[in-house]
């Protein structure tokens, strides 16, 4: 099989060099060939336990063959304590102990649950990830948030615990359905809006099809997005402050996901980012030319920015979020391309802010407000 063969480090084109970026406490994100990186990174002489899902098990059978594999069901509905308990039982049955190394291989659901189970079984096993989705490579697998959903509330139980490594092999994204690939691009656009003007411009001068078809360009984009995330996580691993910026588009995005039932996470984040742009325009913290560029990029990347519910329904969904406490809500709003800030918005004003738009003709609601 041909493996991806070139990447760019600090502007220099190399024929084949893995990019390794240190996150924190000996944890790194490695961009390059999965097989080669696994050979280098998996601890020698230890029992390796792979946690993966049925799709990845089928697609990457030859990669996973040498390892003991625990296979979970596919999809967000399985990211539960029930699945975690099944994995704990399997670990007990097979007499796994603290010397075992857990390798989560899959998208965000798999790496979240594998990281959570590894972090909690016997008070913690070492673990690493091979991230197989674009969304996972630029967000979910990076930064040490591991967890499960409880009663439909997302990531209510979990840990902050960094994997020893997260491997991002852009070659693996070739097996990703087109819609999933595009969903990951929402998180890439998010990273660019938060802190990388150059990445934003690169995305403006490219397209989803071009990125998908050009391994070198894609690995450059993944590397840049990962660097944005790592930069923030290395300063605030446990989300006491700055890390909240990574939630750009997510406050409204999670509400959109709850109200829509058809949009996936990336699509909801894209629509949530558009809502954040419009809020920033209402509050006059974002120059409208920059707002236009962000909205145009999101639309050009194929995202439907229509809000799937009324502002009232969305506001209710936002305020039901169990993780929001106190009278204010931390809204992450862009102040320009490559810069955003955390705003404490009174909860009572969220509905109005969703309704009141600087340029109402640009706002589309699927239901009448
Ligand atoms: N997905 C946002 C974060 O990792 O903080």
mmCIF file of C-alpha atoms in Angstrom, residues 123-298:
data_model
loop_
_atom_site.group_PDB
_atom_site.id
_atom_site.type_symbol
_atom_site.label_atom_id
_atom_site.label_comp_id
_atom_site.label_asym_id
_atom_site.label_seq_id
_atom_site.Cartn_x
_atom_site.Cartn_y
_atom_site.Cartn_z
ATOM 1 C CA UNK A 123 -7.112 4.194 38.304
ATOM 2 C CA UNK A 124 -5.427 4.600 34.973
ATOM 3 C CA UNK A 125 -3.593 2.781 32.198
ATOM 4 C CA UNK A 126 -1.346 4.463 29.657
ATOM 5 C CA UNK A 127 -3.017 5.047 26.338
ATOM 6 C CA UNK A 128 -2.549 6.448 22.851
ATOM 7 C CA UNK A 129 -4.741 7.113 19.829
ATOM 8 C CA UNK A 130 -4.832 6.591 16.101
ATOM 9 C CA UNK A 131 -7.373 9.119 14.929
ATOM 10 C CA UNK A 132 -9.160 8.064 11.742
ATOM 11 C CA UNK A 133 -11.453 11.050 11.101
ATOM 12 C CA UNK A 134 -10.594 14.613 10.202
ATOM 13 C CA UNK A 135 -12.686 15.864 13.108
ATOM 14 C CA UNK A 136 -10.766 13.587 15.449
ATOM 15 C CA UNK A 137 -7.372 14.554 14.048
ATOM 16 C CA UNK A 138 -7.880 18.284 14.490
ATOM 17 C CA UNK A 139 -10.023 18.205 17.632
ATOM 18 C CA UNK A 140 -11.382 15.169 19.487
ATOM 19 C CA UNK A 141 -8.184 13.107 19.749
ATOM 20 C CA UNK A 142 -6.017 16.096 20.638
ATOM 21 C CA UNK A 143 -5.888 17.765 24.033
ATOM 22 C CA UNK A 144 -6.757 15.080 26.574
ATOM 23 C CA UNK A 145 -10.512 15.419 27.002
ATOM 24 C CA UNK A 146 -11.982 11.938 27.402
ATOM 25 C CA UNK A 147 -15.518 11.094 28.352
ATOM 26 C CA UNK A 148 -18.994 9.704 27.747
ATOM 27 C CA UNK A 149 -22.508 11.114 27.404
ATOM 28 C CA UNK A 150 -25.078 10.580 30.159
ATOM 29 C CA UNK A 151 -28.838 10.630 29.464
ATOM 30 C CA UNK A 152 -28.227 12.498 26.213
ATOM 31 C CA UNK A 153 -26.071 15.149 27.888
ATOM 32 C CA UNK A 154 -22.812 15.321 26.004
ATOM 33 C CA UNK A 155 -19.520 14.532 27.742
ATOM 34 C CA UNK A 156 -21.046 14.836 31.215
ATOM 35 C CA UNK A 157 -18.628 12.321 32.737
ATOM 36 C CA UNK A 158 -14.980 12.283 31.822
ATOM 37 C CA UNK A 159 -11.393 13.151 32.537
ATOM 38 C CA UNK A 160 -8.689 15.533 31.467
ATOM 39 C CA UNK A 161 -5.837 13.121 30.799
ATOM 40 C CA UNK A 162 -3.387 13.383 27.920
ATOM 41 C CA UNK A 163 -2.709 10.357 25.699
ATOM 42 C CA UNK A 164 0.964 9.423 25.288
ATOM 43 C CA UNK A 165 0.436 10.102 21.593
ATOM 44 C CA UNK A 166 -2.258 10.866 19.043
ATOM 45 C CA UNK A 167 -1.408 9.718 15.524
ATOM 46 C CA UNK A 168 -2.963 11.631 12.635
ATOM 47 C CA UNK A 169 -2.394 9.880 9.296
ATOM 48 C CA UNK A 170 -4.127 11.892 6.578
ATOM 49 C CA UNK A 171 -3.933 8.857 4.276
ATOM 50 C CA UNK A 172 -6.524 7.197 6.522
ATOM 51 C CA UNK A 173 -8.984 9.983 5.709
ATOM 52 C CA UNK A 174 -9.394 8.491 2.226
ATOM 53 C CA UNK A 175 -11.830 5.940 3.623
ATOM 54 C CA UNK A 176 -13.902 8.683 5.261
ATOM 55 C CA UNK A 177 -17.317 9.406 3.680
ATOM 56 C CA UNK A 178 -17.394 12.825 1.984
ATOM 57 C CA UNK A 179 -19.918 14.224 4.473
ATOM 58 C CA UNK A 180 -17.735 13.203 7.427
ATOM 59 C CA UNK A 181 -14.705 14.758 5.780
ATOM 60 C CA UNK A 182 -16.526 18.048 5.300
ATOM 61 C CA UNK A 183 -17.770 17.940 8.904
ATOM 62 C CA UNK A 184 -14.131 17.838 10.020
ATOM 63 C CA UNK A 185 -13.414 20.914 7.935
ATOM 64 C CA UNK A 186 -15.777 22.869 10.213
ATOM 65 C CA UNK A 187 -13.310 22.303 13.065
ATOM 66 C CA UNK A 188 -10.436 23.304 10.788
ATOM 67 C CA UNK A 189 -12.234 26.554 9.908
ATOM 68 C CA UNK A 190 -12.868 27.046 13.633
ATOM 69 C CA UNK A 191 -9.149 26.735 14.394
ATOM 70 C CA UNK A 192 -8.346 29.259 11.655
ATOM 71 C CA UNK A 193 -10.920 31.761 12.934
ATOM 72 C CA UNK A 194 -9.639 31.388 16.499
ATOM 73 C CA UNK A 195 -5.951 31.866 15.865
ATOM 74 C CA UNK A 196 -4.523 31.343 12.390
ATOM 75 C CA UNK A 197 -4.984 33.978 9.675
ATOM 76 C CA UNK A 198 -2.664 32.115 7.273
ATOM 77 C CA UNK A 199 -4.674 28.920 7.600
ATOM 78 C CA UNK A 200 -7.858 30.919 6.965
ATOM 79 C CA UNK A 201 -6.373 32.356 3.764
ATOM 80 C CA UNK A 202 -5.181 28.927 2.675
ATOM 81 C CA UNK A 203 -8.731 27.616 3.138
ATOM 82 C CA UNK A 204 -10.123 30.592 1.204
ATOM 83 C CA UNK A 205 -7.841 29.685 -1.684
ATOM 84 C CA UNK A 206 -8.774 26.030 -1.599
ATOM 85 C CA UNK A 207 -11.893 23.823 -1.541
ATOM 86 C CA UNK A 208 -13.027 20.614 0.193
ATOM 87 C CA UNK A 209 -12.453 18.625 -3.023
ATOM 88 C CA UNK A 210 -8.957 20.033 -3.471
ATOM 89 C CA UNK A 211 -8.030 19.295 0.136
ATOM 90 C CA UNK A 212 -9.363 15.759 -0.101
ATOM 91 C CA UNK A 213 -7.406 15.109 -3.272
ATOM 92 C CA UNK A 214 -4.100 16.654 -2.224
ATOM 93 C CA UNK A 215 -2.412 14.766 0.602
ATOM 94 C CA UNK A 216 0.360 17.300 1.072
ATOM 95 C CA UNK A 217 -2.027 20.238 1.292
ATOM 96 C CA UNK A 218 -4.272 18.297 3.647
ATOM 97 C CA UNK A 219 -1.442 17.388 5.975
ATOM 98 C CA UNK A 220 -0.384 21.032 6.030
ATOM 99 C CA UNK A 221 -3.921 22.037 6.969
ATOM 100 C CA UNK A 222 -4.201 19.328 9.651
ATOM 101 C CA UNK A 223 -0.815 20.349 11.076
ATOM 102 C CA UNK A 224 -1.843 24.013 11.281
ATOM 103 C CA UNK A 225 -5.179 23.229 12.930
ATOM 104 C CA UNK A 226 -3.488 20.878 15.414
ATOM 105 C CA UNK A 227 -0.941 23.578 16.241
ATOM 106 C CA UNK A 228 -3.736 26.033 17.065
ATOM 107 C CA UNK A 229 -5.311 23.521 19.422
ATOM 108 C CA UNK A 230 -2.050 22.453 21.042
ATOM 109 C CA UNK A 231 -0.972 26.048 21.541
ATOM 110 C CA UNK A 232 -4.107 26.683 23.566
ATOM 111 C CA UNK A 233 -4.156 23.324 25.411
ATOM 112 C CA UNK A 234 -0.514 23.675 26.457
ATOM 113 C CA UNK A 235 -1.437 26.915 28.228
ATOM 114 C CA UNK A 236 -4.743 25.740 29.690
ATOM 115 C CA UNK A 237 -5.116 21.943 29.671
ATOM 116 C CA UNK A 238 -8.053 21.835 32.098
ATOM 117 C CA UNK A 239 -10.181 24.570 30.515
ATOM 118 C CA UNK A 240 -9.989 27.134 33.268
ATOM 119 C CA UNK A 241 -9.902 29.985 30.784
ATOM 120 C CA UNK A 242 -8.317 30.228 27.354
ATOM 121 C CA UNK A 243 -9.240 26.670 26.292
ATOM 122 C CA UNK A 244 -12.864 27.806 26.243
ATOM 123 C CA UNK A 245 -12.001 29.535 22.975
ATOM 124 C CA UNK A 246 -11.988 26.096 21.361
ATOM 125 C CA UNK A 247 -15.724 26.057 21.959
ATOM 126 C CA UNK A 248 -16.272 28.672 19.245
ATOM 127 C CA UNK A 249 -19.481 27.656 17.474
ATOM 128 C CA UNK A 250 -20.189 24.907 20.008
ATOM 129 C CA UNK A 251 -22.595 26.662 22.412
ATOM 130 C CA UNK A 252 -25.148 27.263 19.683
ATOM 131 C CA UNK A 253 -23.839 24.211 17.779
ATOM 132 C CA UNK A 254 -24.764 21.762 20.556
ATOM 133 C CA UNK A 255 -28.249 23.323 20.738
ATOM 134 C CA UNK A 256 -28.545 22.970 16.951
ATOM 135 C CA UNK A 257 -27.529 19.296 17.174
ATOM 136 C CA UNK A 258 -30.221 18.726 19.799
ATOM 137 C CA UNK A 259 -32.931 20.529 17.805
ATOM 138 C CA UNK A 260 -32.092 19.234 14.338
ATOM 139 C CA UNK A 261 -31.577 15.430 14.599
ATOM 140 C CA UNK A 262 -30.174 15.385 11.050
ATOM 141 C CA UNK A 263 -27.106 17.605 11.312
ATOM 142 C CA UNK A 264 -23.885 15.994 12.427
ATOM 143 C CA UNK A 265 -21.504 17.638 14.914
ATOM 144 C CA UNK A 266 -19.346 19.437 12.341
ATOM 145 C CA UNK A 267 -22.371 20.749 10.445
ATOM 146 C CA UNK A 268 -23.912 22.022 13.683
ATOM 147 C CA UNK A 269 -20.620 23.669 14.692
ATOM 148 C CA UNK A 270 -20.476 25.417 11.293
ATOM 149 C CA UNK A 271 -24.014 26.786 11.756
ATOM 150 C CA UNK A 272 -23.141 27.642 15.377
ATOM 151 C CA UNK A 273 -20.068 29.538 14.195
ATOM 152 C CA UNK A 274 -22.231 31.513 11.764
ATOM 153 C CA UNK A 275 -24.540 32.382 14.686
ATOM 154 C CA UNK A 276 -21.492 33.498 16.714
ATOM 155 C CA UNK A 277 -20.382 35.693 13.807
ATOM 156 C CA UNK A 278 -23.795 37.362 13.657
ATOM 157 C CA UNK A 279 -23.855 37.838 17.446
ATOM 158 C CA UNK A 280 -20.399 39.421 17.264
ATOM 159 C CA UNK A 281 -21.705 41.770 14.589
ATOM 160 C CA UNK A 282 -24.722 42.684 16.754
ATOM 161 C CA UNK A 283 -22.386 43.425 19.643
ATOM 162 C CA UNK A 284 -20.117 45.350 17.274
ATOM 163 C CA UNK A 285 -17.027 43.392 18.250
ATOM 164 C CA UNK A 286 -16.360 42.007 14.758
ATOM 165 C CA UNK A 287 -15.749 44.146 11.664
ATOM 166 C CA UNK A 288 -18.459 43.198 9.196
ATOM 167 C CA UNK A 289 -15.916 42.607 6.403
ATOM 168 C CA UNK A 290 -14.364 39.837 8.540
ATOM 169 C CA UNK A 291 -17.803 38.486 9.411
ATOM 170 C CA UNK A 292 -18.620 38.336 5.685
ATOM 171 C CA UNK A 293 -15.411 36.405 4.975
ATOM 172 C CA UNK A 294 -16.153 33.823 7.655
ATOM 173 C CA UNK A 295 -19.747 33.316 6.487
ATOM 174 C CA UNK A 296 -18.634 33.142 2.842
ATOM 175 C CA UNK A 297 -15.989 30.525 3.650
ATOM 176 C CA UNK A 298 -18.474 28.398 5.590
#
